[in-house]
mmCIF file of C-alpha atoms in Angstrom:
data_model
loop_
_atom_site.group_PDB
_atom_site.id
_atom_site.type_symbol
_atom_site.label_atom_id
_atom_site.label_comp_id
_atom_site.label_asym_id
_atom_site.label_seq_id
_atom_site.Cartn_x
_atom_site.Cartn_y
_atom_site.Cartn_z
ATOM 1 C CA UNK A 19 -14.227 -20.517 17.149
ATOM 2 C CA UNK A 20 -13.582 -16.797 16.682
ATOM 3 C CA UNK A 21 -10.483 -15.222 15.218
ATOM 4 C CA UNK A 22 -7.511 -15.085 17.609
ATOM 5 C CA UNK A 23 -6.922 -11.660 19.173
ATOM 6 C CA UNK A 24 -4.266 -9.483 17.611
ATOM 7 C CA UNK A 25 -1.151 -9.191 19.710
ATOM 8 C CA UNK A 26 -0.371 -5.945 21.482
ATOM 9 C CA UNK A 27 2.436 -4.900 19.159
ATOM 10 C CA UNK A 28 0.255 -5.298 16.097
ATOM 11 C CA UNK A 29 -2.564 -3.311 17.690
ATOM 12 C CA UNK A 30 -0.138 -0.487 18.461
ATOM 13 C CA UNK A 31 1.171 -0.495 14.882
ATOM 14 C CA UNK A 32 -2.310 -0.439 13.360
ATOM 15 C CA UNK A 33 -3.513 2.288 15.686
ATOM 16 C CA UNK A 34 -0.402 4.418 15.205
ATOM 17 C CA UNK A 35 -0.674 4.191 11.426
ATOM 18 C CA UNK A 36 -4.274 5.359 11.511
ATOM 19 C CA UNK A 37 -3.456 8.262 13.805
ATOM 20 C CA UNK A 38 -0.332 9.325 11.917
ATOM 21 C CA UNK A 39 -2.180 9.124 8.609
ATOM 22 C CA UNK A 40 -5.220 11.084 9.753
ATOM 23 C CA UNK A 41 -3.549 13.692 11.936
ATOM 24 C CA UNK A 42 0.097 13.770 10.883
ATOM 25 C CA UNK A 43 3.191 12.376 12.586
ATOM 26 C CA UNK A 44 4.107 15.623 14.344
ATOM 27 C CA UNK A 45 0.631 16.124 15.820
ATOM 28 C CA UNK A 46 0.283 12.698 17.434
ATOM 29 C CA UNK A 47 1.995 12.048 20.753
ATOM 30 C CA UNK A 48 2.874 8.673 22.210
ATOM 31 C CA UNK A 49 0.353 9.401 24.951
ATOM 32 C CA UNK A 50 -2.383 9.581 22.317
ATOM 33 C CA UNK A 51 -1.179 6.382 20.645
ATOM 34 C CA UNK A 52 -1.197 4.529 23.961
ATOM 35 C CA UNK A 53 -4.598 5.868 25.000
ATOM 36 C CA UNK A 54 -6.214 5.122 21.641
ATOM 37 C CA UNK A 55 -4.761 1.615 21.547
ATOM 38 C CA UNK A 56 -5.930 0.973 25.091
ATOM 39 C CA UNK A 57 -2.507 0.213 26.562
ATOM 40 C CA UNK A 58 -0.361 1.929 29.148
ATOM 41 C CA UNK A 59 2.499 4.148 28.086
ATOM 42 C CA UNK A 60 4.827 1.709 29.825
ATOM 43 C CA UNK A 61 3.548 -1.052 27.545
ATOM 44 C CA UNK A 62 4.072 1.161 24.513
ATOM 45 C CA UNK A 63 7.670 1.860 25.532
ATOM 46 C CA UNK A 64 8.222 -1.859 26.073
ATOM 47 C CA UNK A 65 7.650 -2.380 22.344
ATOM 48 C CA UNK A 66 9.038 0.914 20.978
ATOM 49 C CA UNK A 67 11.675 3.048 22.647
ATOM 50 C CA UNK A 68 10.794 6.263 20.791
ATOM 51 C CA UNK A 69 8.262 7.848 18.477
ATOM 52 C CA UNK A 70 10.763 7.687 15.605
ATOM 53 C CA UNK A 71 11.239 3.969 16.152
ATOM 54 C CA UNK A 72 7.459 3.539 16.189
ATOM 55 C CA UNK A 73 7.073 5.358 12.862
ATOM 56 C CA UNK A 74 9.731 3.188 11.221
ATOM 57 C CA UNK A 75 8.034 0.047 12.530
ATOM 58 C CA UNK A 76 4.637 1.301 11.360
ATOM 59 C CA UNK A 77 5.875 1.837 7.802
ATOM 60 C CA UNK A 78 7.685 -1.507 7.761
ATOM 61 C CA UNK A 79 4.474 -3.213 8.881
ATOM 62 C CA UNK A 80 2.371 -1.393 6.288
ATOM 63 C CA UNK A 81 4.923 -2.200 3.587
ATOM 64 C CA UNK A 82 4.525 -5.889 4.370
ATOM 65 C CA UNK A 83 0.737 -5.737 4.330
ATOM 66 C CA UNK A 84 0.677 -3.869 1.038
ATOM 67 C CA UNK A 85 3.181 -6.231 -0.572
ATOM 68 C CA UNK A 86 1.094 -9.253 0.369
ATOM 69 C CA UNK A 87 -2.086 -7.745 -0.994
ATOM 70 C CA UNK A 88 -0.519 -6.511 -4.211
ATOM 71 C CA UNK A 89 0.846 -10.012 -4.872
ATOM 72 C CA UNK A 90 -2.580 -11.565 -4.289
ATOM 73 C CA UNK A 91 -4.394 -8.898 -6.300
ATOM 74 C CA UNK A 92 -1.927 -9.268 -9.159
ATOM 75 C CA UNK A 93 -2.948 -12.883 -9.653
ATOM 76 C CA UNK A 94 -6.359 -11.697 -10.827
ATOM 77 C CA UNK A 95 -5.257 -8.934 -13.190
ATOM 78 C CA UNK A 96 -6.103 -9.384 -16.888
ATOM 79 C CA UNK A 97 -3.436 -10.851 -19.147
ATOM 80 C CA UNK A 98 -3.908 -8.085 -21.696
ATOM 81 C CA UNK A 99 -1.637 -5.190 -20.750
ATOM 82 C CA UNK A 100 -4.114 -2.445 -21.654
ATOM 83 C CA UNK A 101 -6.885 -4.132 -19.653
ATOM 84 C CA UNK A 102 -4.428 -4.462 -16.762
ATOM 85 C CA UNK A 103 -3.693 -0.735 -16.861
ATOM 86 C CA UNK A 104 -7.407 0.080 -16.997
ATOM 87 C CA UNK A 105 -7.968 -2.004 -13.862
ATOM 88 C CA UNK A 106 -4.945 -0.516 -12.102
ATOM 89 C CA UNK A 107 -6.110 3.072 -12.508
ATOM 90 C CA UNK A 108 -9.774 2.165 -11.941
ATOM 91 C CA UNK A 109 -8.746 0.831 -8.546
ATOM 92 C CA UNK A 110 -7.063 4.143 -7.764
ATOM 93 C CA UNK A 111 -10.315 5.908 -8.661
ATOM 94 C CA UNK A 112 -12.316 3.597 -6.372
ATOM 95 C CA UNK A 113 -9.902 4.319 -3.555
ATOM 96 C CA UNK A 114 -10.085 8.079 -4.154
ATOM 97 C CA UNK A 115 -13.878 7.904 -3.861
ATOM 98 C CA UNK A 116 -13.656 6.904 -0.202
ATOM 99 C CA UNK A 117 -14.730 9.595 2.271
ATOM 100 C CA UNK A 118 -11.450 9.467 4.213
ATOM 101 C CA UNK A 119 -9.136 9.487 1.180
ATOM 102 C CA UNK A 120 -6.011 11.508 1.992
ATOM 103 C CA UNK A 121 -3.492 10.223 -0.524
ATOM 104 C CA UNK A 122 -0.735 7.696 0.093
ATOM 105 C CA UNK A 123 0.281 7.213 3.699
ATOM 106 C CA UNK A 124 3.955 6.669 2.881
ATOM 107 C CA UNK A 125 4.213 9.914 0.941
ATOM 108 C CA UNK A 126 2.264 11.932 3.495
ATOM 109 C CA UNK A 127 4.356 10.744 6.411
ATOM 110 C CA UNK A 128 7.756 10.994 4.727
ATOM 111 C CA UNK A 129 6.999 14.554 3.619
ATOM 112 C CA UNK A 130 7.023 15.468 7.313
ATOM 113 C CA UNK A 131 10.608 14.213 7.466
ATOM 114 C CA UNK A 132 11.938 16.411 4.658
ATOM 115 C CA UNK A 133 14.492 17.995 6.978
ATOM 116 C CA UNK A 134 15.567 14.620 8.440
ATOM 117 C CA UNK A 135 17.308 12.764 5.589
ATOM 118 C CA UNK A 136 18.748 10.119 7.888
ATOM 119 C CA UNK A 137 15.445 9.071 9.454
ATOM 120 C CA UNK A 138 14.971 5.276 9.076
ATOM 121 C CA UNK A 139 11.384 5.756 7.917
ATOM 122 C CA UNK A 140 12.631 7.426 4.747
ATOM 123 C CA UNK A 141 14.677 4.375 3.776
ATOM 124 C CA UNK A 142 11.637 2.156 4.319
ATOM 125 C CA UNK A 143 9.502 4.442 2.167
ATOM 126 C CA UNK A 144 12.089 4.333 -0.631
ATOM 127 C CA UNK A 145 12.119 0.547 -0.477
ATOM 128 C CA UNK A 146 8.315 0.475 -0.528
ATOM 129 C CA UNK A 147 8.057 2.678 -3.606
ATOM 130 C CA UNK A 148 10.854 0.755 -5.346
ATOM 131 C CA UNK A 149 9.114 -2.568 -4.656
ATOM 132 C CA UNK A 150 5.938 -1.351 -6.343
ATOM 133 C CA UNK A 151 7.944 -0.155 -9.336
ATOM 134 C CA UNK A 152 9.651 -3.551 -9.534
ATOM 135 C CA UNK A 153 6.271 -5.275 -9.361
ATOM 136 C CA UNK A 154 5.049 -3.155 -12.270
ATOM 137 C CA UNK A 155 8.154 -4.032 -14.282
ATOM 138 C CA UNK A 156 7.545 -7.729 -13.661
ATOM 139 C CA UNK A 157 3.916 -7.370 -14.738
ATOM 140 C CA UNK A 158 4.971 -5.665 -17.960
ATOM 141 C CA UNK A 159 7.752 -8.152 -18.684
ATOM 142 C CA UNK A 160 5.353 -11.071 -18.202
ATOM 143 C CA UNK A 161 3.026 -9.461 -20.724
ATOM 144 C CA UNK A 162 5.761 -9.019 -23.312
ATOM 145 C CA UNK A 163 6.200 -5.259 -22.943
ATOM 146 C CA UNK A 164 9.550 -4.057 -24.257
ATOM 147 C CA UNK A 165 11.793 -2.062 -21.904
ATOM 148 C CA UNK A 166 9.632 -3.171 -18.994
ATOM 149 C CA UNK A 167 11.707 -1.410 -16.324
ATOM 150 C CA UNK A 168 11.528 1.930 -18.086
ATOM 151 C CA UNK A 169 7.801 1.556 -18.764
ATOM 152 C CA UNK A 170 7.278 0.698 -15.084
ATOM 153 C CA UNK A 171 9.057 3.874 -13.987
ATOM 154 C CA UNK A 172 6.947 5.965 -16.361
ATOM 155 C CA UNK A 173 3.697 4.385 -15.186
ATOM 156 C CA UNK A 174 4.757 4.744 -11.543
ATOM 157 C CA UNK A 175 5.129 8.477 -12.152
ATOM 158 C CA UNK A 176 1.601 8.522 -13.557
ATOM 159 C CA UNK A 177 0.294 6.612 -10.532
ATOM 160 C CA UNK A 178 1.887 8.968 -8.017
ATOM 161 C CA UNK A 179 0.794 12.070 -9.914
ATOM 162 C CA UNK A 180 -2.714 10.713 -10.327
ATOM 163 C CA UNK A 181 -3.100 10.156 -6.583
ATOM 164 C CA UNK A 182 -1.855 13.670 -5.804
ATOM 165 C CA UNK A 183 -4.139 15.347 -8.343
ATOM 166 C CA UNK A 184 -7.212 13.370 -7.285
ATOM 167 C CA UNK A 185 -6.526 14.463 -3.716
ATOM 168 C CA UNK A 186 -6.124 18.127 -4.671
ATOM 169 C CA UNK A 187 -9.001 18.381 -7.149
ATOM 170 C CA UNK A 188 -11.328 15.663 -5.826
ATOM 171 C CA UNK A 189 -11.757 14.576 -9.435
ATOM 172 C CA UNK A 190 -11.489 10.914 -10.419
ATOM 173 C CA UNK A 191 -11.286 11.847 -14.091
ATOM 174 C CA UNK A 192 -7.530 12.094 -13.528
ATOM 175 C CA UNK A 193 -7.458 8.301 -13.165
ATOM 176 C CA UNK A 194 -9.038 7.842 -16.591
ATOM 177 C CA UNK A 195 -6.616 10.319 -18.154
ATOM 178 C CA UNK A 196 -3.637 8.640 -16.482
ATOM 179 C CA UNK A 197 -4.788 5.204 -17.658
ATOM 180 C CA UNK A 198 -4.999 6.469 -21.224
ATOM 181 C CA UNK A 199 -1.523 8.004 -20.962
ATOM 182 C CA UNK A 200 -0.137 4.738 -19.592
ATOM 183 C CA UNK A 201 -1.700 2.737 -22.433
ATOM 184 C CA UNK A 202 -0.246 5.174 -24.947
ATOM 185 C CA UNK A 203 3.224 4.719 -23.456
ATOM 186 C CA UNK A 204 2.965 0.948 -23.715
ATOM 187 C CA UNK A 205 1.258 0.813 -27.125
ATOM 188 C CA UNK A 206 3.887 3.032 -28.741
ATOM 189 C CA UNK A 207 6.666 0.582 -27.896
ATOM 190 C CA UNK A 208 7.511 -2.655 -29.744
ATOM 191 C CA UNK A 209 5.840 -5.635 -28.123
ATOM 192 C CA UNK A 210 3.484 -3.450 -26.150
ATOM 193 C CA UNK A 211 0.304 -5.340 -26.974
ATOM 194 C CA UNK A 212 1.485 -8.901 -26.549
ATOM 195 C CA UNK A 213 -0.399 -11.035 -24.062
ATOM 196 C CA UNK A 214 1.133 -12.923 -21.176
ATOM 197 C CA UNK A 215 0.810 -16.656 -20.762
ATOM 198 C CA UNK A 216 -1.947 -17.458 -18.295
ATOM 199 C CA UNK A 217 -0.626 -17.666 -14.768
ATOM 200 C CA UNK A 218 2.695 -15.919 -15.384
ATOM 201 C CA UNK A 219 1.877 -12.318 -14.520
ATOM 202 C CA UNK A 220 0.376 -12.301 -11.065
ATOM 203 C CA UNK A 221 2.925 -13.053 -8.368
ATOM 204 C CA UNK A 222 5.916 -10.785 -7.981
ATOM 205 C CA UNK A 223 9.101 -12.382 -6.580
ATOM 206 C CA UNK A 224 10.171 -8.942 -5.357
ATOM 207 C CA UNK A 225 7.093 -8.822 -3.133
ATOM 208 C CA UNK A 226 6.898 -12.469 -2.111
ATOM 209 C CA UNK A 227 9.568 -12.412 0.610
ATOM 210 C CA UNK A 228 8.233 -9.364 2.394
ATOM 211 C CA UNK A 229 4.704 -10.759 2.010
ATOM 212 C CA UNK A 230 5.702 -13.874 3.917
ATOM 213 C CA UNK A 231 7.412 -11.782 6.589
ATOM 214 C CA UNK A 232 4.324 -9.631 6.967
ATOM 215 C CA UNK A 233 2.137 -12.693 7.376
ATOM 216 C CA UNK A 234 4.183 -13.850 10.337
ATOM 217 C CA UNK A 235 3.768 -10.535 12.109
ATOM 218 C CA UNK A 236 0.222 -9.751 11.062
ATOM 219 C CA UNK A 237 -1.596 -12.948 11.975
ATOM 220 C CA UNK A 238 -1.157 -16.722 12.396
ATOM 221 C CA UNK A 239 -0.637 -18.475 9.068
ATOM 222 C CA UNK A 240 -3.882 -19.600 7.451
ATOM 223 C CA UNK A 241 -4.629 -21.845 4.516
ATOM 224 C CA UNK A 242 -5.564 -20.255 1.204
ATOM 225 C CA UNK A 243 -9.148 -21.476 1.614
ATOM 226 C CA UNK A 244 -9.432 -19.496 4.850
ATOM 227 C CA UNK A 245 -8.004 -16.313 3.408
ATOM 228 C CA UNK A 246 -10.132 -13.189 3.427
ATOM 229 C CA UNK A 247 -8.421 -11.716 0.377
ATOM 230 C CA UNK A 248 -9.255 -8.364 -1.118
ATOM 231 C CA UNK A 249 -10.862 -9.591 -4.328
ATOM 232 C CA UNK A 250 -11.499 -6.987 -6.948
ATOM 233 C CA UNK A 251 -11.790 -4.245 -4.364
ATOM 234 C CA UNK A 252 -8.176 -4.407 -3.261
ATOM 235 C CA UNK A 253 -6.815 -0.941 -2.590
ATOM 236 C CA UNK A 254 -3.118 -0.735 -3.225
ATOM 237 C CA UNK A 255 -2.359 2.341 -1.137
ATOM 238 C CA UNK A 256 -4.503 2.371 1.942
ATOM 239 C CA UNK A 257 -6.165 5.085 3.961
ATOM 240 C CA UNK A 258 -7.756 3.994 7.246
ATOM 241 C CA UNK A 259 -11.505 4.061 6.826
ATOM 242 C CA UNK A 260 -12.565 3.378 10.381
ATOM 243 C CA UNK A 261 -13.088 6.387 12.703
ATOM 244 C CA UNK A 262 -11.653 6.664 16.159
ATOM 245 C CA UNK A 263 -14.173 5.224 18.560
ATOM 246 C CA UNK A 264 -14.144 4.174 22.204
ATOM 247 C CA UNK A 265 -10.486 5.113 22.507
ATOM 248 C CA UNK A 266 -9.348 2.641 19.880
ATOM 249 C CA UNK A 267 -8.753 2.694 16.188
ATOM 250 C CA UNK A 268 -8.788 -0.410 14.046
ATOM 251 C CA UNK A 269 -7.598 -0.632 10.479
ATOM 252 C CA UNK A 270 -10.138 -1.737 7.955
ATOM 253 C CA UNK A 271 -8.636 -4.548 5.936
ATOM 254 C CA UNK A 272 -10.927 -5.172 2.933
ATOM 255 C CA UNK A 273 -7.816 -4.640 1.771
ATOM 256 C CA UNK A 274 -6.878 -1.584 1.909
#
């Protein structure tokens, strides 16, 4: 038996994210979203009353997907904190090597809303970025890193800057430099090289709730043995890799 078809709302969300990411929020009309998804505009308006509402729903959906995949990916990270940081920034470099790499979707889309501080999408983006920072803090704390919250904020700054510079310069060497800087930050603090107990550092409680919520919206619940998880190639901040074709756009989920 094949996989069950995605519901209409999910198809709209996936298509809209790909279009907004590739072309920009301002340049994509609801007509284009409907046409590319293969639904009528009336159907689109049944699910979303406005383009702003659609954008907020798109980011909420993507936040859930990313949270679920980060939690799963985190279970396979090395216990040693320096090895964990090497893998974290190596994954950014692998993502940046993709032909359609355009940076983080949340940052790109929220930048278009700079003059709209009250837009609901901005609050979702803040929550998304904060959740990743919290996840980092939990990873560090589980590995015995002192001042884990502060170290997480510092490393998050390195992550965001690394993505921006790799996009501008098309140079993955920034990931190696950022990894070294992150390891220096951790190593220069008391407790920075302690190892975590096996099995304590992978799952983030801060991400677990939204992961479960995302699973309900994304697809029917499946057993762990049926999961098509991202493995070592999980990409934490996704760019759609599938081109527009035959008036539809599907998100590649290897992850992201």
